[in-house]
Amino acid sequence: MDEASKQEFKVKFAILTVLLDVVILLIAFAVIAFFLLGPELNLIVSALLAILAIILGAYFWRVYRRDKAWLEARKEKRETE
């Protein structure tokens, strides 16, 4: 893999790592909000955080599959050379 591809891979990996961390934090905050907030807010806030986690998780999965295909294409290109 050439230097430009390595740098691009590092950026893609960093973005995926941050996205996954945010999804995990949103799920954790949803659970914490469900148990710690008052009865009038716990369902609303935890549901909102859970919905955000699902949306961001779907976006993460789409980006992950795109980046995995990019990496596989680079691997196949390198093997043919």
Tab-separated table of N, CA and C in Angstrom:
chain	number	residue	atom	x	y	z
A	1	MET	N	0.859	-1.166	0.000
A	1	MET	CA	0.000	0.000	0.000
A	1	MET	C	0.910	1.235	0.000
A	2	ASP	N	0.626	2.152	-0.887
A	2	ASP	CA	1.450	3.355	-0.962
A	2	ASP	C	1.125	4.315	0.184
A	3	GLU	N	1.934	5.351	0.316
A	3	GLU	CA	1.815	6.269	1.457
A	3	GLU	C	0.478	7.021	1.461
A	4	ALA	N	-0.015	7.412	0.293
A	4	ALA	CA	-1.296	8.125	0.221
A	4	ALA	C	-2.449	7.222	0.667
A	5	SER	N	-2.405	5.966	0.269
A	5	SER	CA	-3.451	5.020	0.678
A	5	SER	C	-3.389	4.743	2.176
A	6	LYS	N	-2.189	4.673	2.715
A	6	LYS	CA	-2.055	4.467	4.159
A	6	LYS	C	-2.649	5.632	4.928
A	7	GLN	N	-2.380	6.840	4.464
A	7	GLN	CA	-2.925	8.018	5.133
A	7	GLN	C	-4.448	8.048	5.030
A	8	GLU	N	-4.970	7.693	3.866
A	8	GLU	CA	-6.421	7.649	3.683
A	8	GLU	C	-7.041	6.586	4.583
A	9	PHE	N	-6.380	5.445	4.718
A	9	PHE	CA	-6.866	4.381	5.595
A	9	PHE	C	-6.902	4.855	7.050
A	10	LYS	N	-5.867	5.573	7.469
A	10	LYS	CA	-5.834	6.081	8.843
A	10	LYS	C	-6.993	7.027	9.111
A	11	VAL	N	-7.304	7.879	8.160
A	11	VAL	CA	-8.417	8.816	8.322
A	11	VAL	C	-9.741	8.064	8.371
A	12	LYS	N	-9.923	7.108	7.469
A	12	LYS	CA	-11.159	6.322	7.456
A	12	LYS	C	-11.319	5.554	8.768
A	13	PHE	N	-10.227	4.980	9.263
A	13	PHE	CA	-10.285	4.227	10.505
A	13	PHE	C	-10.626	5.138	11.681
A	14	ALA	N	-10.050	6.323	11.712
A	14	ALA	CA	-10.324	7.266	12.799
A	14	ALA	C	-11.796	7.687	12.790
A	15	ILE	N	-12.330	7.946	11.620
A	15	ILE	CA	-13.740	8.340	11.516
A	15	ILE	C	-14.645	7.215	11.999
A	16	LEU	N	-14.358	5.988	11.580
A	16	LEU	CA	-15.169	4.855	12.023
A	16	LEU	C	-15.072	4.656	13.534
A	17	THR	N	-13.892	4.842	14.081
A	17	THR	CA	-13.717	4.685	15.521
A	17	THR	C	-14.538	5.716	16.287
A	18	VAL	N	-14.499	6.953	15.842
A	18	VAL	CA	-15.265	8.003	16.522
A	18	VAL	C	-16.770	7.735	16.404
A	19	LEU	N	-17.224	7.335	15.229
A	19	LEU	CA	-18.647	7.033	15.053
A	19	LEU	C	-19.097	5.909	15.980
A	20	LEU	N	-18.314	4.848	16.056
A	20	LEU	CA	-18.682	3.729	16.920
A	20	LEU	C	-18.674	4.144	18.386
A	21	ASP	N	-17.711	4.955	18.781
A	21	ASP	CA	-17.674	5.436	20.162
A	21	ASP	C	-18.905	6.276	20.496
A	22	VAL	N	-19.325	7.109	19.569
A	22	VAL	CA	-20.509	7.943	19.810
A	22	VAL	C	-21.767	7.079	19.919
A	23	VAL	N	-21.877	6.055	19.094
A	23	VAL	CA	-23.031	5.150	19.176
A	23	VAL	C	-23.065	4.468	20.538
A	24	ILE	N	-21.925	3.986	21.000
A	24	ILE	CA	-21.863	3.314	22.299
A	24	ILE	C	-22.217	4.290	23.416
A	25	LEU	N	-21.711	5.502	23.345
A	25	LEU	CA	-22.029	6.501	24.366
A	25	LEU	C	-23.509	6.869	24.367
A	26	LEU	N	-24.109	6.986	23.189
A	26	LEU	CA	-25.541	7.294	23.130
A	26	LEU	C	-26.375	6.188	23.770
A	27	ILE	N	-26.002	4.950	23.531
A	27	ILE	CA	-26.726	3.831	24.152
A	27	ILE	C	-26.554	3.871	25.672
A	28	ALA	N	-25.325	4.129	26.122
A	28	ALA	CA	-25.083	4.205	27.565
A	28	ALA	C	-25.858	5.360	28.185
A	29	PHE	N	-25.866	6.511	27.530
A	29	PHE	CA	-26.619	7.655	28.055
A	29	PHE	C	-28.116	7.379	28.070
A	30	ALA	N	-28.602	6.632	27.094
A	30	ALA	CA	-30.029	6.286	27.077
A	30	ALA	C	-30.396	5.425	28.285
A	31	VAL	N	-29.542	4.465	28.608
A	31	VAL	CA	-29.804	3.608	29.772
A	31	VAL	C	-29.717	4.425	31.058
A	32	ILE	N	-28.694	5.266	31.153
A	32	ILE	CA	-28.542	6.099	32.346
A	32	ILE	C	-29.724	7.059	32.489
A	33	ALA	N	-30.151	7.665	31.401
A	33	ALA	CA	-31.280	8.592	31.450
A	33	ALA	C	-32.551	7.879	31.874
A	34	PHE	N	-32.719	6.648	31.437
A	34	PHE	CA	-33.924	5.902	31.792
A	34	PHE	C	-34.021	5.691	33.305
A	35	PHE	N	-32.881	5.438	33.946
A	35	PHE	CA	-32.919	5.139	35.372
A	35	PHE	C	-32.738	6.362	36.269
A	36	LEU	N	-32.093	7.409	35.785
A	36	LEU	CA	-31.785	8.527	36.675
A	36	LEU	C	-32.706	9.733	36.540
A	37	LEU	N	-33.318	9.925	35.406
A	37	LEU	CA	-34.202	11.074	35.250
A	37	LEU	C	-35.545	10.796	35.910
A	38	GLY	N	-36.265	11.863	36.138
A	38	GLY	CA	-37.576	11.729	36.761
A	38	GLY	C	-38.541	10.969	35.861
A	39	PRO	N	-39.652	10.522	36.423
A	39	PRO	CA	-40.586	9.702	35.660
A	39	PRO	C	-41.216	10.417	34.470
A	40	GLU	N	-41.241	11.758	34.501
A	40	GLU	CA	-41.853	12.472	33.383
A	40	GLU	C	-40.908	12.624	32.198
A	41	LEU	N	-39.596	12.499	32.425
A	41	LEU	CA	-38.631	12.707	31.350
A	41	LEU	C	-37.882	11.452	30.929
A	42	ASN	N	-37.859	10.431	31.756
A	42	ASN	CA	-36.979	9.299	31.486
A	42	ASN	C	-37.294	8.594	30.169
A	43	LEU	N	-38.549	8.378	29.861
A	43	LEU	CA	-38.888	7.685	28.618
A	43	LEU	C	-38.610	8.548	27.388
A	44	ILE	N	-38.898	9.816	27.484
A	44	ILE	CA	-38.707	10.704	26.334
A	44	ILE	C	-37.230	10.843	25.993
A	45	VAL	N	-36.423	11.147	26.994
A	45	VAL	CA	-34.995	11.359	26.757
A	45	VAL	C	-34.307	10.064	26.340
A	46	SER	N	-34.613	8.969	27.023
A	46	SER	CA	-33.961	7.703	26.670
A	46	SER	C	-34.398	7.224	25.286
A	47	ALA	N	-35.646	7.436	24.919
A	47	ALA	CA	-36.098	7.057	23.585
A	47	ALA	C	-35.431	7.918	22.514
A	48	LEU	N	-35.303	9.201	22.781
A	48	LEU	CA	-34.630	10.089	21.840
A	48	LEU	C	-33.171	9.691	21.647
A	49	LEU	N	-32.482	9.409	22.740
A	49	LEU	CA	-31.086	8.982	22.638
A	49	LEU	C	-30.966	7.636	21.924
A	50	ALA	N	-31.896	6.731	22.179
A	50	ALA	CA	-31.865	5.433	21.514
A	50	ALA	C	-32.116	5.579	20.013
A	51	ILE	N	-33.034	6.444	19.637
A	51	ILE	CA	-33.304	6.683	18.216
A	51	ILE	C	-32.087	7.287	17.537
A	52	LEU	N	-31.431	8.244	18.203
A	52	LEU	CA	-30.204	8.815	17.649
A	52	LEU	C	-29.118	7.753	17.491
A	53	ALA	N	-29.015	6.852	18.466
A	53	ALA	CA	-28.027	5.777	18.389
A	53	ALA	C	-28.325	4.843	17.213
A	54	ILE	N	-29.589	4.554	16.973
A	54	ILE	CA	-29.963	3.675	15.863
A	54	ILE	C	-29.649	4.340	14.527
A	55	ILE	N	-29.974	5.609	14.407
A	55	ILE	CA	-29.698	6.331	13.157
A	55	ILE	C	-28.204	6.408	12.909
A	56	LEU	N	-27.444	6.778	13.929
A	56	LEU	CA	-25.994	6.870	13.774
A	56	LEU	C	-25.372	5.492	13.562
A	57	GLY	N	-25.941	4.472	14.169
A	57	GLY	CA	-25.465	3.096	13.954
A	57	GLY	C	-25.681	2.650	12.524
A	58	ALA	N	-26.808	3.020	11.941
A	58	ALA	CA	-27.067	2.678	10.539
A	58	ALA	C	-26.093	3.405	9.622
A	59	TYR	N	-25.826	4.669	9.936
A	59	TYR	CA	-24.843	5.421	9.151
A	59	TYR	C	-23.457	4.810	9.296
A	60	PHE	N	-23.086	4.414	10.522
A	60	PHE	CA	-21.801	3.761	10.756
A	60	PHE	C	-21.681	2.497	9.921
A	61	TRP	N	-22.719	1.692	9.905
A	61	TRP	CA	-22.671	0.427	9.176
A	61	TRP	C	-22.500	0.658	7.674
A	62	ARG	N	-23.171	1.676	7.153
A	62	ARG	CA	-23.045	2.001	5.730
A	62	ARG	C	-21.624	2.452	5.401
A	63	VAL	N	-21.047	3.316	6.230
A	63	VAL	CA	-19.679	3.795	6.010
A	63	VAL	C	-18.689	2.652	6.184
A	64	TYR	N	-18.927	1.778	7.149
A	64	TYR	CA	-18.052	0.634	7.379
A	64	TYR	C	-18.003	-0.275	6.156
A	65	ARG	N	-19.171	-0.575	5.598
A	65	ARG	CA	-19.196	-1.443	4.410
A	65	ARG	C	-18.515	-0.786	3.225
A	66	ARG	N	-18.688	0.519	3.045
A	66	ARG	CA	-18.032	1.239	1.959
A	66	ARG	C	-16.512	1.215	2.129
A	67	ASP	N	-16.052	1.462	3.342
A	67	ASP	CA	-14.610	1.477	3.590
A	67	ASP	C	-14.004	0.083	3.506
A	68	LYS	N	-14.758	-0.928	3.906
A	68	LYS	CA	-14.270	-2.299	3.786
A	68	LYS	C	-14.126	-2.676	2.316
A	69	ALA	N	-15.070	-2.279	1.491
A	69	ALA	CA	-14.972	-2.542	0.049
A	69	ALA	C	-13.776	-1.801	-0.543
A	70	TRP	N	-13.530	-0.574	-0.085
A	70	TRP	CA	-12.364	0.185	-0.549
A	70	TRP	C	-11.079	-0.541	-0.185
A	71	LEU	N	-11.003	-1.056	1.031
A	71	LEU	CA	-9.812	-1.764	1.476
A	71	LEU	C	-9.625	-3.065	0.709
A	72	GLU	N	-10.696	-3.800	0.461
A	72	GLU	CA	-10.608	-5.041	-0.315
A	72	GLU	C	-10.153	-4.762	-1.744
A	73	ALA	N	-10.626	-3.666	-2.326
A	73	ALA	CA	-10.195	-3.309	-3.684
A	73	ALA	C	-8.705	-3.005	-3.709
A	74	ARG	N	-8.213	-2.339	-2.685
A	74	ARG	CA	-6.772	-2.056	-2.599
A	74	ARG	C	-5.981	-3.343	-2.435
A	75	LYS	N	-6.522	-4.277	-1.670
A	75	LYS	CA	-5.851	-5.558	-1.455
A	75	LYS	C	-5.773	-6.349	-2.756
A	76	GLU	N	-6.875	-6.401	-3.497
A	76	GLU	CA	-6.889	-7.122	-4.772
A	76	GLU	C	-5.954	-6.468	-5.786
A	77	LYS	N	-5.924	-5.152	-5.772
A	77	LYS	CA	-5.036	-4.426	-6.680
A	77	LYS	C	-3.585	-4.738	-6.375
A	78	ARG	N	-3.244	-4.795	-5.105
A	78	ARG	CA	-1.878	-5.078	-4.689
A	78	ARG	C	-1.489	-6.516	-5.042
A	79	GLU	N	-2.420	-7.465	-4.927
A	79	GLU	CA	-2.122	-8.866	-5.241
A	79	GLU	C	-1.910	-9.082	-6.723
A	80	THR	N	-2.557	-8.303	-7.564
A	80	THR	CA	-2.407	-8.480	-9.015
A	80	THR	C	-1.116	-7.866	-9.530
A	81	GLU	N	-0.521	-6.979	-8.762
A	81	GLU	CA	0.709	-6.331	-9.215
A	81	GLU	C	1.913	-7.211	-9.015
